[in-house]
mmCIF file of C-alpha atoms in Angstrom:
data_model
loop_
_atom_site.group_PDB
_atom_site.id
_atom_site.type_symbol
_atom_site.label_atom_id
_atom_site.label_comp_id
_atom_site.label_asym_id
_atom_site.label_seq_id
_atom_site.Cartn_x
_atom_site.Cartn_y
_atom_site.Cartn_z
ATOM 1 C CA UNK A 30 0.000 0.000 0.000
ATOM 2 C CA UNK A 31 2.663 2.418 0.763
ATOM 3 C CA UNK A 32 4.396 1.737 -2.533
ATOM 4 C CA UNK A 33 1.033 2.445 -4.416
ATOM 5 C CA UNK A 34 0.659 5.469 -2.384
ATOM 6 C CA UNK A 35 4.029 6.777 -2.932
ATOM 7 C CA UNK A 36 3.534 6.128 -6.949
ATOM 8 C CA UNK A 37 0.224 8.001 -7.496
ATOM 9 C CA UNK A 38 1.358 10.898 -5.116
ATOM 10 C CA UNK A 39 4.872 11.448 -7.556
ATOM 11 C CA UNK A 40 2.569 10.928 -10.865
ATOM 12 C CA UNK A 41 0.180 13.799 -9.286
ATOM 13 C CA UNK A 42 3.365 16.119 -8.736
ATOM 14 C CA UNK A 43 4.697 15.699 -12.247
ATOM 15 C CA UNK A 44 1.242 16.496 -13.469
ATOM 16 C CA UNK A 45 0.615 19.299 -11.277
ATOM 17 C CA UNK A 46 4.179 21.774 -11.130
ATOM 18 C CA UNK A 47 6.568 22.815 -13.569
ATOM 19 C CA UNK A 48 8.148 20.576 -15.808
ATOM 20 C CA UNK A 49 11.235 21.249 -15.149
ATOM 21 C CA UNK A 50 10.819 19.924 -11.294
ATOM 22 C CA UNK A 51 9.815 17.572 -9.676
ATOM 23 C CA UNK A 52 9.043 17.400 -5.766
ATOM 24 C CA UNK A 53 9.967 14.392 -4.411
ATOM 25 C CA UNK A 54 7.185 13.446 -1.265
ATOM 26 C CA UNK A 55 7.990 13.221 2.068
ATOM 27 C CA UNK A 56 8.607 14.660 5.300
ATOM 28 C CA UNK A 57 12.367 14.949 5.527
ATOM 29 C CA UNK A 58 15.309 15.254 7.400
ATOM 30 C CA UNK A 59 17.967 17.737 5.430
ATOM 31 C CA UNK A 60 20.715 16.383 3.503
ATOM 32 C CA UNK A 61 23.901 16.420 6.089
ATOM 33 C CA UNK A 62 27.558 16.787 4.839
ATOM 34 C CA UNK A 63 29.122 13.929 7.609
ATOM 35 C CA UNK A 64 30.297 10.767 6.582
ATOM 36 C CA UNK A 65 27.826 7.486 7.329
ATOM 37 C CA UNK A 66 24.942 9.555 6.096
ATOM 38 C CA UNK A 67 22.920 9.752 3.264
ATOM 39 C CA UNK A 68 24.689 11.578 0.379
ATOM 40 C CA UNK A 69 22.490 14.789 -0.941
ATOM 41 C CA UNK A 70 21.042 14.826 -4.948
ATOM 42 C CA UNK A 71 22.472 17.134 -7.437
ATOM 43 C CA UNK A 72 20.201 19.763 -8.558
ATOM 44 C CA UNK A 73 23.121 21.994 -9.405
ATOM 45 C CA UNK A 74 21.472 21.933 -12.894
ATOM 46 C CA UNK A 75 18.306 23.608 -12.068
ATOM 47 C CA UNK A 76 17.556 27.018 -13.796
ATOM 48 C CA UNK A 77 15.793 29.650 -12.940
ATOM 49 C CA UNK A 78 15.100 33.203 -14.630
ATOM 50 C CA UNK A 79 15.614 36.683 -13.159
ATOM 51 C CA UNK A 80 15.073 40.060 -14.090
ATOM 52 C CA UNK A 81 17.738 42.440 -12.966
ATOM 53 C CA UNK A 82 16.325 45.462 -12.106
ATOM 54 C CA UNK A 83 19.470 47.305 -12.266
ATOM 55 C CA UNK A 84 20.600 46.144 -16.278
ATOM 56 C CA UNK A 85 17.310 45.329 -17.319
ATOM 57 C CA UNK A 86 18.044 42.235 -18.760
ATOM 58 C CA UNK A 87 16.541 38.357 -18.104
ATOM 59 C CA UNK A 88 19.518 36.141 -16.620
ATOM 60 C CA UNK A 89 19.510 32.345 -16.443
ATOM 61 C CA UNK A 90 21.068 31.353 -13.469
ATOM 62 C CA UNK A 91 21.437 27.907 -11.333
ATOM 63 C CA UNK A 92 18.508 28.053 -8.591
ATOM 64 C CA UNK A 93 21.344 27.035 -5.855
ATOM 65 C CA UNK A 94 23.323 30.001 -7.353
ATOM 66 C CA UNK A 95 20.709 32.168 -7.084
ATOM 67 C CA UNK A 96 19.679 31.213 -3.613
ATOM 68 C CA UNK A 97 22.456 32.189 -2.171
ATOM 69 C CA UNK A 98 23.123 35.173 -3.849
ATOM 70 C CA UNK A 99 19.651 36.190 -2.347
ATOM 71 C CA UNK A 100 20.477 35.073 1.315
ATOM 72 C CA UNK A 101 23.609 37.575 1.271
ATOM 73 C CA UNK A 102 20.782 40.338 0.522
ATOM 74 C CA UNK A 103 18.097 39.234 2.651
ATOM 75 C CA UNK A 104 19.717 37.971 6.183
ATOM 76 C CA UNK A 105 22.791 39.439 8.068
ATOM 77 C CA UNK A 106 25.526 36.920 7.715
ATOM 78 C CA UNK A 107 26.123 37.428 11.235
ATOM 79 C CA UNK A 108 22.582 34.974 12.137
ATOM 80 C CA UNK A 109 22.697 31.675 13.468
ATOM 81 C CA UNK A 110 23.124 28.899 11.179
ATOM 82 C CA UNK A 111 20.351 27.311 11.310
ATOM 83 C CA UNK A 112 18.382 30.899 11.179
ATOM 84 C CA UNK A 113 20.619 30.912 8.045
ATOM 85 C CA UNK A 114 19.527 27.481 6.644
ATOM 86 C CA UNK A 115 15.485 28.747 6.962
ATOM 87 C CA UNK A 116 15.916 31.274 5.458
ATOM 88 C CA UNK A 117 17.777 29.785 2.321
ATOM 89 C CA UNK A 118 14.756 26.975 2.350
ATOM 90 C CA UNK A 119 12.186 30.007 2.332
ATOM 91 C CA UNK A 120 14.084 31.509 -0.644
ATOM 92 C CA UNK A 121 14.293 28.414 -2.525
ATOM 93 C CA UNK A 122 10.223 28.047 -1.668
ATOM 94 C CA UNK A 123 9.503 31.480 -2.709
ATOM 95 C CA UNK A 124 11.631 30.955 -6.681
ATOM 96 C CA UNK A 125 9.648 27.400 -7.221
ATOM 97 C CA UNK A 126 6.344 28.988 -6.207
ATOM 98 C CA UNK A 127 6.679 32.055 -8.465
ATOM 99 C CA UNK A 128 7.861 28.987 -11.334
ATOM 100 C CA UNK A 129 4.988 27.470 -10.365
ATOM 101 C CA UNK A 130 2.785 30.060 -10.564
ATOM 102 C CA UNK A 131 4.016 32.103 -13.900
ATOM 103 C CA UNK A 132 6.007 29.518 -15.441
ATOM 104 C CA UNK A 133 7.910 30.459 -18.515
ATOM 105 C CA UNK A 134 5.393 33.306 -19.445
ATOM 106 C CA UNK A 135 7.142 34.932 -16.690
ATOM 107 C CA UNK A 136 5.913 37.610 -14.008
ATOM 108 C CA UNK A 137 3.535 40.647 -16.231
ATOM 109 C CA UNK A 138 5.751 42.843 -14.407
ATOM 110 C CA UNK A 139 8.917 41.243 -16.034
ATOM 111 C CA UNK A 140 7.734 39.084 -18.924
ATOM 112 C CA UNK A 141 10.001 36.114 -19.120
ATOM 113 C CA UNK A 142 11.334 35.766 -15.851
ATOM 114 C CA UNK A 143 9.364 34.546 -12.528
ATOM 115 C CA UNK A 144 11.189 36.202 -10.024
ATOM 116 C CA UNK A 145 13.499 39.642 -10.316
ATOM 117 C CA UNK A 146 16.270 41.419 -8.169
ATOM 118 C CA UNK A 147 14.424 43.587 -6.120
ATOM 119 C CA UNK A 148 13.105 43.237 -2.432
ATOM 120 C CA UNK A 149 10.080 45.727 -3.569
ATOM 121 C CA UNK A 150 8.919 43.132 -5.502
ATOM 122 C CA UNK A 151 10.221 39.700 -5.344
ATOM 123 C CA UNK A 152 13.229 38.840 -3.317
ATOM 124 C CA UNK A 153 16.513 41.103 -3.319
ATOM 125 C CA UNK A 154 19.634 40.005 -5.452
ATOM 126 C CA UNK A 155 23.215 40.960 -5.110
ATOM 127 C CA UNK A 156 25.674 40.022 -7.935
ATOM 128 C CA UNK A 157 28.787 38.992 -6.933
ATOM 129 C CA UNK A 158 30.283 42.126 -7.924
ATOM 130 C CA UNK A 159 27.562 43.986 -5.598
ATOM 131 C CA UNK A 160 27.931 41.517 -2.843
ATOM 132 C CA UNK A 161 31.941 42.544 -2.545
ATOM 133 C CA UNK A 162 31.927 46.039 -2.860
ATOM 134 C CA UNK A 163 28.767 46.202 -0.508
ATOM 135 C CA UNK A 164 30.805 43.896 2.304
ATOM 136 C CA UNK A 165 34.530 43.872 1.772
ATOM 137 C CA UNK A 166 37.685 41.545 1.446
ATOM 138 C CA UNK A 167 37.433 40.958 5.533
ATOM 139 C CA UNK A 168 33.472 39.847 4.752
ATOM 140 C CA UNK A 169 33.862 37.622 2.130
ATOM 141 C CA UNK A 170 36.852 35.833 4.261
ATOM 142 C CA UNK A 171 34.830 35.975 7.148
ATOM 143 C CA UNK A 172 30.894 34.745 6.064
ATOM 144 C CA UNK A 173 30.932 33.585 2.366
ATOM 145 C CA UNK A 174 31.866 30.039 3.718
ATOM 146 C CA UNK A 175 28.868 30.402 6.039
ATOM 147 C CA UNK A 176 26.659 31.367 3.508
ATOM 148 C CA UNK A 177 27.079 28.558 1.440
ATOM 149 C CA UNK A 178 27.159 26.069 3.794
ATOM 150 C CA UNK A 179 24.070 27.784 5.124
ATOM 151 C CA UNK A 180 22.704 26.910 1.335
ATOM 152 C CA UNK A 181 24.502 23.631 0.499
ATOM 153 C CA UNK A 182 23.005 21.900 3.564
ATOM 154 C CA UNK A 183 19.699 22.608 2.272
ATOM 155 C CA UNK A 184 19.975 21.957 -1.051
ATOM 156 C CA UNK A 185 16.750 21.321 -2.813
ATOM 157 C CA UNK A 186 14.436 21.397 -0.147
ATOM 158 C CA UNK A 187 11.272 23.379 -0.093
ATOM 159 C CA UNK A 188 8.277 23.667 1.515
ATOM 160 C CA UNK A 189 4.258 22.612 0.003
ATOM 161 C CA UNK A 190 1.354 22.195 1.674
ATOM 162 C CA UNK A 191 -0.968 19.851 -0.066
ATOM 163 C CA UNK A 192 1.948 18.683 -2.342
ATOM 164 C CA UNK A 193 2.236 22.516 -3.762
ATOM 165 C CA UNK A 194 4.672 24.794 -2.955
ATOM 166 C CA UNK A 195 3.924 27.359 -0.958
ATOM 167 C CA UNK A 196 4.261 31.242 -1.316
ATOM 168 C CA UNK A 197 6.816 31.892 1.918
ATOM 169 C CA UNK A 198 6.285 35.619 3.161
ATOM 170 C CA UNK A 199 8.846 36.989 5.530
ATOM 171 C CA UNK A 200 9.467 39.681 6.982
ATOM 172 C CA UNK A 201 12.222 41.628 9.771
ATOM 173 C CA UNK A 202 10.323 41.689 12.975
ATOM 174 C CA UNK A 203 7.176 41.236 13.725
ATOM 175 C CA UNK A 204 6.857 42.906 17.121
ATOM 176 C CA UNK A 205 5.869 39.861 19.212
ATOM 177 C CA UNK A 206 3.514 37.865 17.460
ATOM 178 C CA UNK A 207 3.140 37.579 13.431
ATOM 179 C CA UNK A 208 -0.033 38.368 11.268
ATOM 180 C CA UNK A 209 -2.685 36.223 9.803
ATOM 181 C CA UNK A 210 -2.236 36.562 5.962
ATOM 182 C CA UNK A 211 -5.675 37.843 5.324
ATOM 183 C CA UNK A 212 -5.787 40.624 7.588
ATOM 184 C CA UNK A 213 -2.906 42.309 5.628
ATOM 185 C CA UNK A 214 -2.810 40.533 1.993
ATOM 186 C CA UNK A 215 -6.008 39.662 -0.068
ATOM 187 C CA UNK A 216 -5.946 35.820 0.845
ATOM 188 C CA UNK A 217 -6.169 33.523 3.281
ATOM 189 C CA UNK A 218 -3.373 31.148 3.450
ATOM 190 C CA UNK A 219 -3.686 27.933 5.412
ATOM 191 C CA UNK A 220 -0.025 28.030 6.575
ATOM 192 C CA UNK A 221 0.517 31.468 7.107
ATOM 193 C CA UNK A 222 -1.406 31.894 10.657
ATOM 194 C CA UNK A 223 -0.790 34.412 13.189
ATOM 195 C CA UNK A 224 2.049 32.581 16.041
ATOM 196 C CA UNK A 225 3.868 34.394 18.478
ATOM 197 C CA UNK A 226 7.228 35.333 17.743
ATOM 198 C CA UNK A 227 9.033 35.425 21.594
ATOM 199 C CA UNK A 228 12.731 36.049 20.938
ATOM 200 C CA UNK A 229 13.188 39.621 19.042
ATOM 201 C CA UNK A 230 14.375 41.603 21.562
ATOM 202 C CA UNK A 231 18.057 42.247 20.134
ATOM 203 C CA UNK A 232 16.322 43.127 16.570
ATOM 204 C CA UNK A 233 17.181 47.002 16.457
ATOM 205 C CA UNK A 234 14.136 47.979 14.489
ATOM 206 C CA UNK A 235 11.645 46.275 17.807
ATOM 207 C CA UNK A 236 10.703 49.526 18.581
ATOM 208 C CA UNK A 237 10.863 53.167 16.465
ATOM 209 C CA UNK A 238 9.543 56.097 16.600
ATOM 210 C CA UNK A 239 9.034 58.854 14.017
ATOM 211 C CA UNK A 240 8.021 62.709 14.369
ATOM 212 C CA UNK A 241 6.206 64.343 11.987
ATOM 213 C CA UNK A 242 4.760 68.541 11.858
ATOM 214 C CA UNK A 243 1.005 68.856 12.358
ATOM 215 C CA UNK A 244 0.727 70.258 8.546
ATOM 216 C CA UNK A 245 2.935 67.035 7.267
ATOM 217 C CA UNK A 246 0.354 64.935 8.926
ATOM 218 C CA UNK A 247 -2.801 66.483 7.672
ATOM 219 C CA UNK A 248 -1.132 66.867 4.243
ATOM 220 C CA UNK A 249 -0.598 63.199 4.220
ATOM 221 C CA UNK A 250 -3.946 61.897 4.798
ATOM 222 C CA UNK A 251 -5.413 64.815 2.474
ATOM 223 C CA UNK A 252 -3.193 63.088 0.028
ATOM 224 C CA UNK A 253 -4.716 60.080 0.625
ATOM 225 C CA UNK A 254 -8.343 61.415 1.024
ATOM 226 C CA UNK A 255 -9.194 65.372 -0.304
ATOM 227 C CA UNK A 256 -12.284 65.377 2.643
ATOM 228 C CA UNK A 257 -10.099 64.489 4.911
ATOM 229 C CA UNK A 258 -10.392 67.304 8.277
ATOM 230 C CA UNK A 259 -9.303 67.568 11.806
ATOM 231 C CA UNK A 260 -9.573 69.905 14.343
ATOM 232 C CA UNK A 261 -5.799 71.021 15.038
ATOM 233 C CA UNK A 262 -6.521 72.121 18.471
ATOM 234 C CA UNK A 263 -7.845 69.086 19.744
ATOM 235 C CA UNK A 264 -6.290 66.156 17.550
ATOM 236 C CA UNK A 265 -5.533 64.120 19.990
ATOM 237 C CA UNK A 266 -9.149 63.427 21.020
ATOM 238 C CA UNK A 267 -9.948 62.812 17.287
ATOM 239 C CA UNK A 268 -7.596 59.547 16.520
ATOM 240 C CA UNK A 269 -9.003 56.337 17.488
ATOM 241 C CA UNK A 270 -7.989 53.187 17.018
ATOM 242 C CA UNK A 271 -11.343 50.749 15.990
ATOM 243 C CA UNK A 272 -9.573 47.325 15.528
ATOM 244 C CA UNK A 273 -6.597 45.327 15.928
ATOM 245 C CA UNK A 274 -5.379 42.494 13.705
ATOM 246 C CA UNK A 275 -4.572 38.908 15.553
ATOM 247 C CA UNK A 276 -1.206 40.210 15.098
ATOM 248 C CA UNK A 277 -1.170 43.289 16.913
ATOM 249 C CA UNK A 278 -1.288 45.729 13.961
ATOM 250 C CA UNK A 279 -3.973 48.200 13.267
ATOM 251 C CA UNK A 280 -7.036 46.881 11.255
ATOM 252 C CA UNK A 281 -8.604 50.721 11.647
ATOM 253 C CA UNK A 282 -8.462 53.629 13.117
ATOM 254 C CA UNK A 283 -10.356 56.532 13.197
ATOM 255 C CA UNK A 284 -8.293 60.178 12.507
ATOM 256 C CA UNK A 285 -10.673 63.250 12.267
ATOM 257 C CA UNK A 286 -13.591 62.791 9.735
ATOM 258 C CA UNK A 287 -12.198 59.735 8.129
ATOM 259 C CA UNK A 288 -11.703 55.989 9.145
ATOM 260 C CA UNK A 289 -8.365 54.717 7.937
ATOM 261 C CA UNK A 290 -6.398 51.144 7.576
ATOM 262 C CA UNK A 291 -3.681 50.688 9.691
ATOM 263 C CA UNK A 292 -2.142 49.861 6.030
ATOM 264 C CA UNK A 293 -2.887 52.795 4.748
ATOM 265 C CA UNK A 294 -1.113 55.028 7.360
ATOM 266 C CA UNK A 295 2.094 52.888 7.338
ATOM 267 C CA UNK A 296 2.303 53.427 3.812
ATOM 268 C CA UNK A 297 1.030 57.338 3.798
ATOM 269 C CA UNK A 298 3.952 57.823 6.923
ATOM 270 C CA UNK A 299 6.564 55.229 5.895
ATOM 271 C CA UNK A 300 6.324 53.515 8.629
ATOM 272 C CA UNK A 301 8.350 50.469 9.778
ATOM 273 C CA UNK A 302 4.872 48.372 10.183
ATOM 274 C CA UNK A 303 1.314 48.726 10.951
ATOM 275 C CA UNK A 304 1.596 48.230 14.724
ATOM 276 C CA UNK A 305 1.616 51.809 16.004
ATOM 277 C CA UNK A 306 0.139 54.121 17.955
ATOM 278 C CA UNK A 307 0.058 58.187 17.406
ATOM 279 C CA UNK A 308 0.164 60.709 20.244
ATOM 280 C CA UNK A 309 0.243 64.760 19.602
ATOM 281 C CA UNK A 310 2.129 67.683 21.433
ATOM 282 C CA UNK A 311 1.809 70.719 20.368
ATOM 283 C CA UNK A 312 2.818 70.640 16.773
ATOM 284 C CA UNK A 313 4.355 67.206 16.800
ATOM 285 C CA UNK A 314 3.019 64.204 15.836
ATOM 286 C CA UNK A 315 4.975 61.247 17.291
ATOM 287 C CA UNK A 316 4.211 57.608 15.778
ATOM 288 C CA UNK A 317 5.708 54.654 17.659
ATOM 289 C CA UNK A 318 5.993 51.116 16.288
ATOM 290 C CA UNK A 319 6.696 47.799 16.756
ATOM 291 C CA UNK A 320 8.351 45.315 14.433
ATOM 292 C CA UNK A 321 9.661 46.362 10.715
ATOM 293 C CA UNK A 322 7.865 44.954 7.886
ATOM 294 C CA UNK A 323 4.245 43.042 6.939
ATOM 295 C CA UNK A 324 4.344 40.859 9.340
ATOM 296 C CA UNK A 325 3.267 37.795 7.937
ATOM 297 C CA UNK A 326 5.417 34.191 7.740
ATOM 298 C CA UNK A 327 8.811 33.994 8.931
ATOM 299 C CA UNK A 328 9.821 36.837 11.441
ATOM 300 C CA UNK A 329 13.778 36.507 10.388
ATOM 301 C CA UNK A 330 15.101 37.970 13.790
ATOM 302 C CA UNK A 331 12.446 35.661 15.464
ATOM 303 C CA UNK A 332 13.682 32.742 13.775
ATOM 304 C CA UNK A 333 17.586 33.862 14.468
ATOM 305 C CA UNK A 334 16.361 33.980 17.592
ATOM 306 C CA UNK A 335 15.038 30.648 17.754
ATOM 307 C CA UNK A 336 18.527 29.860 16.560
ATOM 308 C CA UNK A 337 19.957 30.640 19.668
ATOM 309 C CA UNK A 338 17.569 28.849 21.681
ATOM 310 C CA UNK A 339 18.537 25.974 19.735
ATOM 311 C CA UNK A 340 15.521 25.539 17.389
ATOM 312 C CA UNK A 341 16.798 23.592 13.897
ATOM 313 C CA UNK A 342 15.929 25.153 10.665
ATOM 314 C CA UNK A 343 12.777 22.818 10.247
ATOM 315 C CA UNK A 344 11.504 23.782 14.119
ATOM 316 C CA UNK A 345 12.168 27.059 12.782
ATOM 317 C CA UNK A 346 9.855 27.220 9.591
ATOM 318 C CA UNK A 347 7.203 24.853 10.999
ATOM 319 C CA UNK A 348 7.074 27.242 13.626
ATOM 320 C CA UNK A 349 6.061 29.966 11.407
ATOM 321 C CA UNK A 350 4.036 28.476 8.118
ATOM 322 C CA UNK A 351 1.818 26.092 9.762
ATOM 323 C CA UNK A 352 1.195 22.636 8.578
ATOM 324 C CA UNK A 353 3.966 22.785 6.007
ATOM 325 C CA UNK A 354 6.103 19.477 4.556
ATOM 326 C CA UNK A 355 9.513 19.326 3.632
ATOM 327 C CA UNK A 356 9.807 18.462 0.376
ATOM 328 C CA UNK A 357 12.559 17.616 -2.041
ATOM 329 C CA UNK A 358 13.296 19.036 -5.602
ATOM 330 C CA UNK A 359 15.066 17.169 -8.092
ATOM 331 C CA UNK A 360 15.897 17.830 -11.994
ATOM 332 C CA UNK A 361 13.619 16.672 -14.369
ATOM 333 C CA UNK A 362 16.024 17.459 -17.259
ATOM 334 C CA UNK A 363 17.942 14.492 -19.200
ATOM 335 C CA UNK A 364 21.332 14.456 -19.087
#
C-alpha cells in the first residue's frame, strides 16, 4: 500500500508543477555533509530566470546560485546557522512557487522571468560584484563560507502544503507575534497563521519612533483622502484606534472625519509596520511602532532567535508556516 501510495502521489506532482521539477514526497530530514549519512542529490542543474532590475536584462542562473546570492541580501551573515539554513529553504520556496505560478510566461511585471532582483517586488539580489563592494575583502573571508554552507546543507528542499509549494512571506520583525495573511494581503493562506514570535528583543528595528509637523500629517492623509479634516486644536481626542489584527497591527483607526487602515497610514507615513500608535504635542506628531515589515510568515530575527535557543531550521519554519512538509526538488532534465 505504501508503494502504491508513494507512486500516485509522484505521478500527481509531475502532473501538477513545472516541468522542469519535480518534488519528491515526504517529510524529511535535510541532507547532512558527515560521513555514514545519506549523500544529498544534485540539482546543481536547475535554472531559474531573473530580471535584474538594475541592467534590465533576463539572466539564467542555477537556482542554488541564485539562492544564495539572495540570502547575502536578505539575512545578516552574522545569524545563526540554522536561522541561516530557513531562510535559504524560504528563498528556494519562494523561486519554485513564483515557477509554479508564472512559469515560462514569466511575471507581467517582467515578462520572461518569474522572479526579479528587487526586495520591492520579489526577493533582493546581489551580484557577486555587488555583494563585494557592498561587504569587503574581511566579509567575504569571514561569512561567504557560512553562507554557502548555510545553502549547500539545504539543497533542494522546499516547503508545500498539499503537495504545492507554498508562497513563503517573511518579513524583519514582527513585534511579538506575526499576522494572519488575510488581515494584511487579499488571501487567506492555510499556513501562514498568526504565532507568536518570543525572541526579538536584540532586533534594532523592535521599537521606532518617528516625528512628523502637524501640517505634514494632515497633508498626508489629504493626500490620501481630499475630505479628509481635523480639528488642530484638539487632535488628539480625534484619533481612534477601531480594531486590531490577531497580530497586533492596526485593522482601523479613526483620525478626524475619516476611518483609515492601519495599512494605509504605514504606507502614507513610511512607517516600519502597521503596529503603532500616534500621540500629539503641540505641533508634533509622534508615531511609535513595533516590528519592521508586513508581518506575515517567517519573522527573520524571530527565527535567528530561535537559533539561539537551539531551534533547527525545520523547528524554525514549521514554527512559522503552519502545517507545512519538507519536500525535495530534483531535476527533471535528461542528461
Amino acid at each position: 500500500m505504501k508503494g502504491i501510495f508513494f507512486a500516485f502521489i509522484s505521478i500527481l506532482v509531475i502532473t501538477l508543477l513545472i516541468p522542469l521539477f519535480i518534488i519528491s514526497s515526504c517529510e524529511m530530514q535535510a541532507p547532512q555533509r558527515h560521513d555514514g549519512v545519506r549523500e544529498e542529490i544534485r540539482e546543481s542543474d536547475l535554472i531559474i530566470h531573473v530580471f535584474n532590475h538594475e541592467t534590465k536584462e533576463i539572466m539564467e542562473l542555477y537556482l542554488e546560485e541564485y539562492i544564495t546570492q539572495v540570502l547575502v541580501a536578505e539575512m545578516p551573515a552574522s545569524f545563526e546557522m540554522e536561522a541561516l539554513k530557513a531562510q535559504a529553504v524560504a528563498a528556494r520556496t519562494y523561486a519554485i512557487w513564483r515557477e509554479s505560478t508564472h512559469g515560462k510566461a514569466g511575471h507581467p511585471s517582467h515578462p520572461g522571468a518569474s522572479v526579479c532582483t528587487s526586495h520591492a517586488h520579489c526577493q533582493e539580489w546581489l551580484s557577486m560584484e555587488e555583494i563585494q563592494n557592498r561587504h569587503g575583502k574581511a566579509w567575504m573571508e569571514n561569512y561567504w563560507d557560512k553562507i554557502q554552507e548555510a545553502v549547500e546543507s539545504t539543497t533542494g528542499i522546499i516547503m508545500t502544503y498539499n503537495m504545492q509549494p507554498i508562497e513563503p512571506l517573511y518579513h524583519s520583525t514582527s513585534g511579538g507575534k506575526t499576522e494572519n495573511s488575510e488581515d494584511v494581503f487579499a488571501s487567506a493562506q492555510p499556513y501562514l497563521r498568526s504565532v507568536s514570535s518570543p525572541y526579538e528583543e536584540r532586533s534594532p528595528v523592535l521599537v521606532d519612533q518617528k516625528k512628523i509637523t502637524m501640517d505634514a500629517f494632515i497633508n498626508g492623509l489629504r493626500s490620501r483622502d481630499r475630505d479628509f479634516t481635523i480639528d488642530r486644536r484638539n487632535a488628539a481626542s480625534q484619533i481612534n484606534i477601531l480594531e486590531k489584527n490577531q497580530g497586533g497591527s492596526i485593522s482601523k483607526i479613526q483620525i478626524g472625519n475619516k476611518t483609515f487602515t492601519g495599512s494605509q497610514i504605514r504606507q502614507t507615513f513610511d512607517l516600519r509596520s502597521s503596529d503603532f500608535t500616534i500621540t500629539v504635542s503641540g505641533n508634533t506628531v509622534t508615531f511609535s511602532t513595533r516590528g519592521y515589515g508586513h508581518g506575515v510568515g517567517m519573522s527573520q530575527w524571530g527565527a535567528n532567535g530561535m537559533a539561539e535557543q537551539g531551534s533547527d531550521f525545520q523547528e524554525i519554519l514549521k514554527h512559522y508556516y503552519q502545517g507545512v512538509t519538507f519536500s525535495k526538488l530534483t531535476s527533471n532534465r535528461s542528461e
